[in-house]
Coordinates of C-alpha atoms in Angstrom, one line a residue:
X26 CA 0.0 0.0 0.0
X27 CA 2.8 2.6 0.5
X28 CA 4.1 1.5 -2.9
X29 CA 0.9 2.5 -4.3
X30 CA 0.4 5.5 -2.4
X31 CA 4.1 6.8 -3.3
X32 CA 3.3 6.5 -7.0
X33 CA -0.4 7.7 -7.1
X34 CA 1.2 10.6 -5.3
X35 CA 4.2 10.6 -7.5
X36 CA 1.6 10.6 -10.9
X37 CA -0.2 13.5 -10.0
X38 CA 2.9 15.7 -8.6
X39 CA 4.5 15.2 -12.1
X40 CA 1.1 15.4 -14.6
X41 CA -1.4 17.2 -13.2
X42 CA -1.2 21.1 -14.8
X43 CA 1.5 19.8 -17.0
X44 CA 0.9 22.6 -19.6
X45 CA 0.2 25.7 -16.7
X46 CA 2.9 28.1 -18.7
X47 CA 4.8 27.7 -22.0
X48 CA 7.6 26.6 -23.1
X49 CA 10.6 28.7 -22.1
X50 CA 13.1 29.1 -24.8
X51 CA 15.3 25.6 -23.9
X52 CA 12.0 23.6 -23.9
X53 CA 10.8 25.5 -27.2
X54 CA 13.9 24.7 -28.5
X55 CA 13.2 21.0 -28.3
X56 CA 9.5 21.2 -28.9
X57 CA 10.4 23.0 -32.6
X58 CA 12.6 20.7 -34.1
X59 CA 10.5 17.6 -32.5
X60 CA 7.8 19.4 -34.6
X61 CA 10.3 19.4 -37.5
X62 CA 10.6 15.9 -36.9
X63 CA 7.3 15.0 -37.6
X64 CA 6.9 16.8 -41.0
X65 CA 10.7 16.2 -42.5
X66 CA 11.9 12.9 -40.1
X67 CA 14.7 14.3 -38.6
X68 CA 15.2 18.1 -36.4
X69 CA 15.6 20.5 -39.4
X70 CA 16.4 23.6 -38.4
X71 CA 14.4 25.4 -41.4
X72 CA 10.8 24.8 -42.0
X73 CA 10.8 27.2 -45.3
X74 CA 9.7 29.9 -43.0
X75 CA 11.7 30.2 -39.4
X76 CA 15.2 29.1 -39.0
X77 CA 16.3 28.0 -35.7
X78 CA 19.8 29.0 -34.0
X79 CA 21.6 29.6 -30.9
X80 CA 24.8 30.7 -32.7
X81 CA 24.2 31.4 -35.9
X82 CA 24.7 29.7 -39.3
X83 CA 27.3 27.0 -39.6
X84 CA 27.5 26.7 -35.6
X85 CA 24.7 24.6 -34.4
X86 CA 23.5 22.6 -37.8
X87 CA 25.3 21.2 -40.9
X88 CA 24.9 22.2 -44.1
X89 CA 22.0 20.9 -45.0
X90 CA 20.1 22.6 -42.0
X91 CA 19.9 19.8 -39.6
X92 CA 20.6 20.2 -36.2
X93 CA 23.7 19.3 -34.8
X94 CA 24.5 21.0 -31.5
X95 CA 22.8 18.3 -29.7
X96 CA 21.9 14.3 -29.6
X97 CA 18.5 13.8 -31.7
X98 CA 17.1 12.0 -28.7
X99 CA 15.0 14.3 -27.0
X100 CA 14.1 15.8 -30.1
X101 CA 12.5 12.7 -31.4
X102 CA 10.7 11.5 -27.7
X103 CA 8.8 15.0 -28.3
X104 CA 7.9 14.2 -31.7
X105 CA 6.1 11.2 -30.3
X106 CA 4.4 12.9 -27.6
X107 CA 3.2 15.2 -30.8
X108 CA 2.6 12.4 -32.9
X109 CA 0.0 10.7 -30.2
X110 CA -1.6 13.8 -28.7
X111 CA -1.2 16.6 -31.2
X112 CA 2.1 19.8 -31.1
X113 CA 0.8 21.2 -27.4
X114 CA 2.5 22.1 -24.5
X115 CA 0.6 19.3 -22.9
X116 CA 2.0 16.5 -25.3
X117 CA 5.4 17.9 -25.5
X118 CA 6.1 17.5 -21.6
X119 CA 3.8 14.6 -21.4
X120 CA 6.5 11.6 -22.5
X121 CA 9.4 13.1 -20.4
X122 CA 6.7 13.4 -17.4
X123 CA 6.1 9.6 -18.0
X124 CA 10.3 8.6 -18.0
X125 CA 10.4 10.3 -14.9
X126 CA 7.4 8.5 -13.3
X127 CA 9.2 5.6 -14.6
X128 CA 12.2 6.5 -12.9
X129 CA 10.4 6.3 -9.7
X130 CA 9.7 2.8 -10.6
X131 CA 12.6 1.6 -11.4
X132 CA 15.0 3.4 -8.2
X133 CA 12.6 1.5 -5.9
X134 CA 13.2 -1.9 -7.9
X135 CA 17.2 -1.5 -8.1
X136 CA 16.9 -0.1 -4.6
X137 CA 15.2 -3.3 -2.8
X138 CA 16.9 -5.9 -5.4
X139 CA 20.4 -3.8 -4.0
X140 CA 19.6 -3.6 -0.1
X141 CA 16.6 -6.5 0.1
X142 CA 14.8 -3.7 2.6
X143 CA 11.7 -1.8 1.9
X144 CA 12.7 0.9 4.0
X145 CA 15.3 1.8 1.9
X146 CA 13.2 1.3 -1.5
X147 CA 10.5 3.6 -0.5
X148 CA 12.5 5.8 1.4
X149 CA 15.1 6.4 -1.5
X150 CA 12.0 7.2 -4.0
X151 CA 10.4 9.7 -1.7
X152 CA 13.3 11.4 -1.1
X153 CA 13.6 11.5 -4.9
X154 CA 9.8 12.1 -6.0
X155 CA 9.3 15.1 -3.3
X156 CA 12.8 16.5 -4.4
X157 CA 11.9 20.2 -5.8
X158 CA 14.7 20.1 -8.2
X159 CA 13.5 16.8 -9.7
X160 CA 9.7 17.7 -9.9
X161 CA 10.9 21.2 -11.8
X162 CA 13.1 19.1 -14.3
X163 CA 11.2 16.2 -14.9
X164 CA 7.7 18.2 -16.5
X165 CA 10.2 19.8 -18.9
X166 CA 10.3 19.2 -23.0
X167 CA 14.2 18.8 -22.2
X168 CA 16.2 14.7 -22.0
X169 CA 16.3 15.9 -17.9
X170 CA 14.1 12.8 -16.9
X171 CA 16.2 10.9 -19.4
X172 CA 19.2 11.3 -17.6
X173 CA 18.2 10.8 -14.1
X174 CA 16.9 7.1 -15.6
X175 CA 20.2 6.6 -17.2
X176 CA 21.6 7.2 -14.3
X177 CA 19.8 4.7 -12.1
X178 CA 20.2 2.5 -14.8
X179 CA 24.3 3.0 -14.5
X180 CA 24.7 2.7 -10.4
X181 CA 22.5 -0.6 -11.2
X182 CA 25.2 -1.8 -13.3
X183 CA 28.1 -0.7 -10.8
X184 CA 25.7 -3.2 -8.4
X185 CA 25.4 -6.0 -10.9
X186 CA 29.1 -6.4 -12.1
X187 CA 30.5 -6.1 -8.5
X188 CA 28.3 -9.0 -7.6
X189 CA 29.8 -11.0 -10.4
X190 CA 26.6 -10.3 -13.0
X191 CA 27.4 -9.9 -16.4
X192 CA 24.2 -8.7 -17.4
X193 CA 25.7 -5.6 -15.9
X194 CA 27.9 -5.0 -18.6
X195 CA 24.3 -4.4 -21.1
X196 CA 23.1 -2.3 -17.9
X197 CA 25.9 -0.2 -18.0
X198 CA 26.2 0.0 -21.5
X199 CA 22.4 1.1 -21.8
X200 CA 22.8 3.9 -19.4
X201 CA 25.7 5.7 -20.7
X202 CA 24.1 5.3 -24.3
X203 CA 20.8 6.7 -23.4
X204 CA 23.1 9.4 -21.4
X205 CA 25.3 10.2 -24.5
X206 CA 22.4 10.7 -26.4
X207 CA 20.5 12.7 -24.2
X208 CA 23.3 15.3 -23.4
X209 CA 27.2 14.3 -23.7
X210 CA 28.4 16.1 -20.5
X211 CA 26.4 13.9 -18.3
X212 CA 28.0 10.9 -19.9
X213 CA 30.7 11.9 -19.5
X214 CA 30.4 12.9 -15.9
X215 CA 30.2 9.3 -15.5
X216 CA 33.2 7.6 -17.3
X217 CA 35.7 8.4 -14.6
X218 CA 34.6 6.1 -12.0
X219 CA 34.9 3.2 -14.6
X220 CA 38.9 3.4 -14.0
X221 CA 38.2 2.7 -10.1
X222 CA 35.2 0.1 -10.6
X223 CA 38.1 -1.7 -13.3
X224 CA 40.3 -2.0 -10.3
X225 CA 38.3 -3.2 -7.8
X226 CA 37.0 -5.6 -10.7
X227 CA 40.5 -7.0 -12.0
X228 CA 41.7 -7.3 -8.0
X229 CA 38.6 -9.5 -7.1
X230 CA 37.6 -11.1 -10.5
X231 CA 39.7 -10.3 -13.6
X232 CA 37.2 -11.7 -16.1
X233 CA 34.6 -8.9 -14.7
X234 CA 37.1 -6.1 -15.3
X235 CA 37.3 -7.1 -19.0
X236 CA 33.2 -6.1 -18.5
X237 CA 33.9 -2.7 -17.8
X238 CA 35.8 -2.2 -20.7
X239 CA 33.3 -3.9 -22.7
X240 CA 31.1 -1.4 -22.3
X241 CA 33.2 1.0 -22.8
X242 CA 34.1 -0.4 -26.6
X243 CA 30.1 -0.5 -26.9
X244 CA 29.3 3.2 -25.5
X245 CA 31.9 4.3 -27.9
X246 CA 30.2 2.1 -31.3
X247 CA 26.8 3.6 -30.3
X248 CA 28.6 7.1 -30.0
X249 CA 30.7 7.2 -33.4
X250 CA 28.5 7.7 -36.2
X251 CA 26.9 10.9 -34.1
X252 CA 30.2 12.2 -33.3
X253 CA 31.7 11.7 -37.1
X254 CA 27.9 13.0 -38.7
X255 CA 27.9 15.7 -36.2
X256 CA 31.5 16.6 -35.6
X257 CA 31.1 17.2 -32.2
X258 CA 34.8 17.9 -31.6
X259 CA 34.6 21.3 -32.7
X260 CA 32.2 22.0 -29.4
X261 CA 35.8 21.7 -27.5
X262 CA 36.2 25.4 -28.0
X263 CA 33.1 26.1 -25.4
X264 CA 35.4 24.8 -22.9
X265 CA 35.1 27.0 -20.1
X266 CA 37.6 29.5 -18.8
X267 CA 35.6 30.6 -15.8
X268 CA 37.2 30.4 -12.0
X269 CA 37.2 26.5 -11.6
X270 CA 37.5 27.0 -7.7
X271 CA 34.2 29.1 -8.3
X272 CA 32.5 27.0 -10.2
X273 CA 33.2 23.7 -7.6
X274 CA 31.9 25.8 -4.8
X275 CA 28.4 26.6 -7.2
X276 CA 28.3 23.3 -7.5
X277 CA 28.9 22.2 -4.3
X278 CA 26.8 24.4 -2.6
X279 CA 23.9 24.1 -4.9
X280 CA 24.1 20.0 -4.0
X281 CA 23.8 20.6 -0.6
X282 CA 20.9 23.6 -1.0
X283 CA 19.0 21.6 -3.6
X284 CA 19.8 18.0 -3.8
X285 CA 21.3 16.2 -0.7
X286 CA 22.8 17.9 2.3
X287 CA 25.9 16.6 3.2
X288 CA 25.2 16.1 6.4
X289 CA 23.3 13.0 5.3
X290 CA 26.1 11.9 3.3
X291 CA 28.5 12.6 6.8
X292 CA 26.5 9.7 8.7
X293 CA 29.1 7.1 8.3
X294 CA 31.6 8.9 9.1
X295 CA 29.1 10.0 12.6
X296 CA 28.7 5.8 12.7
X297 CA 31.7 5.2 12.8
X298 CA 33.0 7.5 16.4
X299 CA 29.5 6.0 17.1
X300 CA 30.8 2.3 16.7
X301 CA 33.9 3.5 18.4
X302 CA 32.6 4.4 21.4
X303 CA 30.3 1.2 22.0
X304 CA 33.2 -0.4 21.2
X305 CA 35.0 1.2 24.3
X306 CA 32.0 0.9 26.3
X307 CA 31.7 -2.8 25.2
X308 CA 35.0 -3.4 26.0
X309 CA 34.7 -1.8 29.7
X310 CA 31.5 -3.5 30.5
X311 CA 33.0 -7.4 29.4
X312 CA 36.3 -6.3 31.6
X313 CA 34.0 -5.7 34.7
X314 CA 31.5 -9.0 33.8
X315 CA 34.9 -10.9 33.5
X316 CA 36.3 -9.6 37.0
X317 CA 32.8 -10.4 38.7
X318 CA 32.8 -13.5 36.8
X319 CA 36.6 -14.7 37.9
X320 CA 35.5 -14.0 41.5
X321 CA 32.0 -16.3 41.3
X322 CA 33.3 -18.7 39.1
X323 CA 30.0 -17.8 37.2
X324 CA 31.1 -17.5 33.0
X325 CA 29.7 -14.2 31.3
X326 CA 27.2 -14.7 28.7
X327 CA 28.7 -13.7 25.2
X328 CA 25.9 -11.1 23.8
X329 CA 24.9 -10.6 19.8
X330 CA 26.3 -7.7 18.1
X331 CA 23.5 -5.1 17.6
X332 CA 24.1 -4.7 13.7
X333 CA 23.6 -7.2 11.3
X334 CA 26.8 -7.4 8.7
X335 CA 26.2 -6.4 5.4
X336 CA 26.6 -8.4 2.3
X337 CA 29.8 -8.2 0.8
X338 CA 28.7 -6.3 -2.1
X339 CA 27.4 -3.6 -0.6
X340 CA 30.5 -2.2 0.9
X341 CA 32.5 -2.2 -2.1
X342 CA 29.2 -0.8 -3.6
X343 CA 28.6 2.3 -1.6
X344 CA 32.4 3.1 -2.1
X345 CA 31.9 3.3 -5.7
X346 CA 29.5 5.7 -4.8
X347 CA 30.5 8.0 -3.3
X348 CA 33.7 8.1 -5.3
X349 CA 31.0 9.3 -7.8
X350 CA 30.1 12.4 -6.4
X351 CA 33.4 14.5 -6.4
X352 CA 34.9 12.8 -9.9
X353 CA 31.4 13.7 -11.4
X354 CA 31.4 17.3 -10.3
X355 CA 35.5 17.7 -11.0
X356 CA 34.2 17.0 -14.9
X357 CA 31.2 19.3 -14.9
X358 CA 33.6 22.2 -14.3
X359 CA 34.7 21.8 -17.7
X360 CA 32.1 23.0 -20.1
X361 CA 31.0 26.7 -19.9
X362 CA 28.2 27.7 -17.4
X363 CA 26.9 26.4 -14.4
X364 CA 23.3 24.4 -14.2
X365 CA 22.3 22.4 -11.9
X366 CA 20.6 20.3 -14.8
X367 CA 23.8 18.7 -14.8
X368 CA 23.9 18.1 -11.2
X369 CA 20.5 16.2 -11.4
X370 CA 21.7 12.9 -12.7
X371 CA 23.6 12.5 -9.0
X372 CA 20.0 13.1 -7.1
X373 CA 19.0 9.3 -7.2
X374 CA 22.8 8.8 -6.3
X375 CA 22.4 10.6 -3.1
X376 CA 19.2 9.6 -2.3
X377 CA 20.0 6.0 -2.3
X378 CA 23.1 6.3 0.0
X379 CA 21.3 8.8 2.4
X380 CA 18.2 6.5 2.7
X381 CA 20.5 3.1 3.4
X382 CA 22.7 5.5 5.6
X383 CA 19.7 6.5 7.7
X384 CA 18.7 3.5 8.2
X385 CA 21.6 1.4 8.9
X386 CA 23.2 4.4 11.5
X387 CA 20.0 5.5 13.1
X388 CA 18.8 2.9 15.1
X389 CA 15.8 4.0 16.0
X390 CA 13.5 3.5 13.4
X391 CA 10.8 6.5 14.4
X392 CA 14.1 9.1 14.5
X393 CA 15.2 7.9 11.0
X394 CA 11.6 8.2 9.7
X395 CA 11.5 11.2 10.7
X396 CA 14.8 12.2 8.9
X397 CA 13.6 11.3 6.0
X398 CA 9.9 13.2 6.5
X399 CA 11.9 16.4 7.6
X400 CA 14.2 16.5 4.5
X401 CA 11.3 15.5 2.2
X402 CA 9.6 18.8 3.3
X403 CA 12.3 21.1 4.3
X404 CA 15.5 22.5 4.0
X405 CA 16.6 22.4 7.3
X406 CA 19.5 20.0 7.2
X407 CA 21.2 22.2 4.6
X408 CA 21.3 25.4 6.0
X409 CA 21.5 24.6 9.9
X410 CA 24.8 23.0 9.5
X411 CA 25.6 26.0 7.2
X412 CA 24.4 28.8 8.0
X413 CA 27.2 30.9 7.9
X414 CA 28.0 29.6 4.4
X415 CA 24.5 29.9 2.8
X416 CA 24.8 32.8 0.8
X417 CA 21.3 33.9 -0.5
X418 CA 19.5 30.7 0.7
X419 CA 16.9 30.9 3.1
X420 CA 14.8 28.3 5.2
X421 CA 12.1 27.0 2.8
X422 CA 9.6 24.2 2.7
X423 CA 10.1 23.2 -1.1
X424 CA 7.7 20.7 -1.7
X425 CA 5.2 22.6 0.1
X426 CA 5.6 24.8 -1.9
X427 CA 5.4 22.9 -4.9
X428 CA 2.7 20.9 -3.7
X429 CA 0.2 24.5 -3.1
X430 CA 1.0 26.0 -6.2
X431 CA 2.1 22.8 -9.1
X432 CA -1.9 23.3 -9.9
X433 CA -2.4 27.2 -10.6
X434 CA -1.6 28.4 -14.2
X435 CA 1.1 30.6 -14.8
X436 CA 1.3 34.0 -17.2
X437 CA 4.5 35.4 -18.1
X438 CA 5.5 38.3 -20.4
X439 CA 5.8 35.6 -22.9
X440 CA 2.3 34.6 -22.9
X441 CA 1.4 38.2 -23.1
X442 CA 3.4 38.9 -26.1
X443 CA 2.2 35.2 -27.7
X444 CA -1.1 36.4 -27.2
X445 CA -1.1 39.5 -28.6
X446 CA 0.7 38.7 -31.8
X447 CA -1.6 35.7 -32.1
X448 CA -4.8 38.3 -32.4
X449 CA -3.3 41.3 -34.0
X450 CA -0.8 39.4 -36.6
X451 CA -1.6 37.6 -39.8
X452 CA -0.4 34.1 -40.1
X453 CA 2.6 34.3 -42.4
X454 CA 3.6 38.0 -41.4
X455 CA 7.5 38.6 -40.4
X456 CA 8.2 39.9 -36.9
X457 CA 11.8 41.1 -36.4
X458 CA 13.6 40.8 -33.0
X459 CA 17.7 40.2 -31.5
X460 CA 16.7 37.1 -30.2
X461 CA 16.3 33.0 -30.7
X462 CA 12.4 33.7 -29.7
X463 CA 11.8 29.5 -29.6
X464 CA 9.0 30.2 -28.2
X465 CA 7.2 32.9 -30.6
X466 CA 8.7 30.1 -33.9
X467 CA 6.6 27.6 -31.6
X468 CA 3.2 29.0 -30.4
X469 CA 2.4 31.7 -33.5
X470 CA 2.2 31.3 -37.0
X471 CA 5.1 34.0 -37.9
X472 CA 7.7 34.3 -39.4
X473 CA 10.7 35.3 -36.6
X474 CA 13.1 37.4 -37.8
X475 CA 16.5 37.2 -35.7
X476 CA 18.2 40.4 -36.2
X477 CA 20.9 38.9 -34.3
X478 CA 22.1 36.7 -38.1
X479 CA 19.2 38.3 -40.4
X480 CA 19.6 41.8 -41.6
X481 CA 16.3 43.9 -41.4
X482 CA 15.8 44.8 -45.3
X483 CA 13.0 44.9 -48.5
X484 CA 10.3 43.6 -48.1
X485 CA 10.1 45.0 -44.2
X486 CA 8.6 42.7 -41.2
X487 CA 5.0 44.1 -40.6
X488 CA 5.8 43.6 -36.9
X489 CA 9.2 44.8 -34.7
X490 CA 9.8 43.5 -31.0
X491 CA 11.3 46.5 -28.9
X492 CA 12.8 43.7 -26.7
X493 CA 13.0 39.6 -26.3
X494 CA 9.6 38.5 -25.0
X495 CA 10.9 35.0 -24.0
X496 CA 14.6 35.0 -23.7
X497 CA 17.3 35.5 -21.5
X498 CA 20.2 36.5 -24.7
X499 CA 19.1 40.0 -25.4
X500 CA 17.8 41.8 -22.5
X501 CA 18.6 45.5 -23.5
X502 CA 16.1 47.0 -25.9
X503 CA 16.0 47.2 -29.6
X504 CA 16.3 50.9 -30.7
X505 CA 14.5 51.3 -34.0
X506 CA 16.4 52.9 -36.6
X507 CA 16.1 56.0 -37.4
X508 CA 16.1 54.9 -41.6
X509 CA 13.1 52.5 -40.3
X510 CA 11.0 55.0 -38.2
X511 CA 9.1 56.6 -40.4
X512 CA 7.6 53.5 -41.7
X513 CA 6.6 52.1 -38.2
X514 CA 4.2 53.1 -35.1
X515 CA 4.9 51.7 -31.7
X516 CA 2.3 50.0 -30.1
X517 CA 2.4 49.6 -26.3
X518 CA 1.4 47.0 -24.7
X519 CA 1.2 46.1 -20.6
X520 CA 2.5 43.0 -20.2
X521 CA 3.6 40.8 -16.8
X522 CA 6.8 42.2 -14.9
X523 CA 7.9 38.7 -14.7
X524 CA 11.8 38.2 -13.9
X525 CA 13.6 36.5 -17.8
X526 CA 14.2 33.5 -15.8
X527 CA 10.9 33.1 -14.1
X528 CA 10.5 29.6 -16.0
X529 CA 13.7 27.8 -16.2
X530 CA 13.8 25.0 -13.9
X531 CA 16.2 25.9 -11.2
X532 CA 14.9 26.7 -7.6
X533 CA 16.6 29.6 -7.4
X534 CA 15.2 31.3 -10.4
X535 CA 11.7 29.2 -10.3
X536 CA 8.6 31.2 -10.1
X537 CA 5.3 29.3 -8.5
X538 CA 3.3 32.8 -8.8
X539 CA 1.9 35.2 -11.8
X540 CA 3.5 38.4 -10.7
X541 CA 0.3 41.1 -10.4
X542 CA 3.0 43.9 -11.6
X543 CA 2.2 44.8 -15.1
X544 CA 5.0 47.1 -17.5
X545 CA 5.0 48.4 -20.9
X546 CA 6.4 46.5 -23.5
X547 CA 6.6 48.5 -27.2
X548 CA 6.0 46.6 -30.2
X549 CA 6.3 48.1 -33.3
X550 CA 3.8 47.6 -36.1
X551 CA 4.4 48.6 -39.7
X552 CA 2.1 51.5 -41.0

């Protein structure tokens, strides 16, 4: 019954309002060329009337205006939510929403097949499937949800070859394809901890280190033909140049706020000094037993230990673990930005080793409950321990918050500006603006100009944006030649003061509520 419960909950959390607020301009991304998808069979970047870019011409497709920048995966998982349901927001989140839910699914079945304890299973999805940063990711038209499955998928693997499976070598293979394919870095992220697992392999069972490296060799036959058709080595020139010791403490930080505080991951090291000192204690109270017993002649009673030992996988196991989490983030430093999308693949990681953790050094079992409720519904284990170190994080109640406002819909100045155009324009008309504008290629029937690549000339657009309505790359306004004014009135419009990054799905920029500021946003329409 708490099985059932967890995913009834788990259902609704991820579907119900899936298509409250538009796409922002990663998800539109995705949502276009799936939509291309459907009409030319692969993501074409040109439809005959919007071209799609990030970077221009030349940068993020081929020649022959396919998309290249990025693995087709996601593209094409959209495309089937479209094919099935129709190109809506609804259907374009709907098929991630349902890998997620999946996910669930499958992190309690590796978890109980791993540990054999219930406990753990449920309390490992819970922890997972109340996580704010999970629920934000997971009803996105993005491969998020994708990853966090190929990741279960891969610590399953780690499992299965240390206990001498060799299935594990198709598990592992499996998760770092579906990885690669749904965003390289993450894949990548992964690799290093292959070396270590090798080791511990060819020392125990050399025939299972050869399994490694069999995957490996098929990670890399799957990857080829994309890397050679896409020539994905040119992308090493986004390599970042930012302050690495910066960027590790974002990324640390941001684990601790967002996905696990450490001080769940520090409970062995607390069980330990714990086992240490009821090993002194122990050790005093059989001295004094011993002493009464020499004097009586009675003989002490030899008393069970108090924990049970675990398997031997398990150790070896939760090493490999947590060797995970600092070689993951040391490669995430590389390319440019910081996301915590690429931090999300390591949320069922930490989840698993804080829920056996709990369990194994709390021994009461209504205290470690209780752990686990209060971190489900609070953020009070990562700041308290911090608090000096939290920077512009506050005390929340994340999943409360989620939970009272997942249902409301959400207007933006997007929505405003979609809106508009969509009863004012003519299908076919050009509107210019110095921006991608996914969204606007997406939810009207224009033709987007980007003035960032595309020169405004004859025949003009019948509509000019003053500013980006969706995205973050242009946030200064568009100042209307003075060749062009005379051929142009400006239009004004009150739209939603909501912040550029009200939609992307990262707690810190998340908004749950429709701002009830309204400001002026000029559009220019052609006399």
């Amino acid at each position: 019954m708490v099985y059932i419960a967890l995913f009834v909950g788990a259902f609704l959390l991820l579907f119900c309002n899936l298509d409250g607020r538009l796409f922002w301009g990663d998800e539109a991304e995705t949502a276009t060329l799936a939509r291309n998808v459907l009409r030319f069979g692969i993501p074409r970047t040109f439809d005959g009337a919007n071209r799609l870019s990030l970077y221009g011409a030349g940068f993020d497709a081929n020649a022959h205006d396919v998309w290249t920048w990025s693995p087709w995966l996601q593209q094409y998982i959209a495309a089937a939510g479209f094919y099935m349901f129709g190109p809506t927001t609804w259907a374009g989140r709907v098929l991630f929403a349902l890998v997620a839910w999946g996910s669930l699914g499958l992190l309690a079945l590796v978890a109980w097949r791993i540990y054999r304890d219930h406990r753990v299973a449920i309390a490992a999805s819970l922890l997972v499937a109340t996580s704010e940063v999970f629920l934000l990711h997971a009803r996105q038209c993005r491969y998020y949800s994708v990853s966090v499955l190929g990741e279960i998928l891969f610590i399953y693997g780690i499992y299965q070859l240390l206990a001498g499976k060799r299935a594990g070598t198709w598990t592992l293979s499996l998760a770092l394809v579906l990885q690669f394919y749904s965003n390289y870095i993450v894949a990548a992220a992964n690799l290093p901890l292959l070396a270590p697992l090798a080791w511990t392999l060819c020392k125990k069972q050399k025939p299972m280190a050869f399994r490694v490296v069999l995957s490996v060799v098929l990670l890399c036959v799957c990857a080829i033909p994309w890397v050679l058709y896409a020539h994905s080595w040119r992308q090493s020139g986004a390599l970042t140049h930012q302050n690495l010791a910066w960027k590790a403490w974002y990324y640390l930080s941001e684990f601790n706020f967002h996905l696990m505080p450490w001080s769940f991951l520090l409970l062995p090291a607390a069980g330990v000094l714990v086992r240490r000192r009821l090993a002194r204690t122990n050790k005093a109270t059989v001295g004094r037993e011993l002493e009464a017993a020499t004097k009586t002649g009675a003989c002490p009673v030899n008393k069970p230990g108090t924990s049970a030992e675990s398997p031997e996988t398990i150790r070896p196991f939760e090493i490999h673990l947590s060797l995970l989490l600092p070689l993951y983030i040391l490669v995430i430093l590389a390319p440019p930005g910081t996301f915590i999308r690429y931090l999300l693949p390591l949320l069922p990681v930490a989840c698993l080793l804080g829920a056996a953790w709990v369990f194994r050094y709390v021994r009461r079992m209504s205290l470690a409950m209780g752990l686990v409720g209060v971190q489900c519904a609070c953020n009070l284990f990562a700041i308290a321990p911090f608090y000096p170190l939290k920077g512009e994080h506050t005390f929340r109640w994340p999943f409360i918050e989620y939970v009272t406002h997942f249902t409301r819909p959400y207007t933006d100045r997007c929505a405003d500006v979609v809106g508009f155009l969509n009863q004012a324009a003519k299908p076919g008309q050009t509107v210019a603006v110095s921006d991608p504008e996914f969204p606007l290629k997406f939810y009207t029937p224009l033709r987007v100009l980007d003035a960032r690549f595309e020169t405004i000339t004859q025949p003009l657009p019948e509509w000019i944006l003053s500013e980006s309505a969706s995205g973050v790359v242009n946030q200064h306004p568009l100042e209307l030649p003075q060749v062009l004014a005379p051929f142009y009135e400006p239009i004004t419009i009150q739209v939603h003061a909501s912040p550029r990054r009200a939609s992307i799905p990262e707690p810190d920029t998340w908004q749950y509520e429709t701002t009830t500021n309204k400001a002026p946003f000029i559009i220019y329409r052609k006399k």
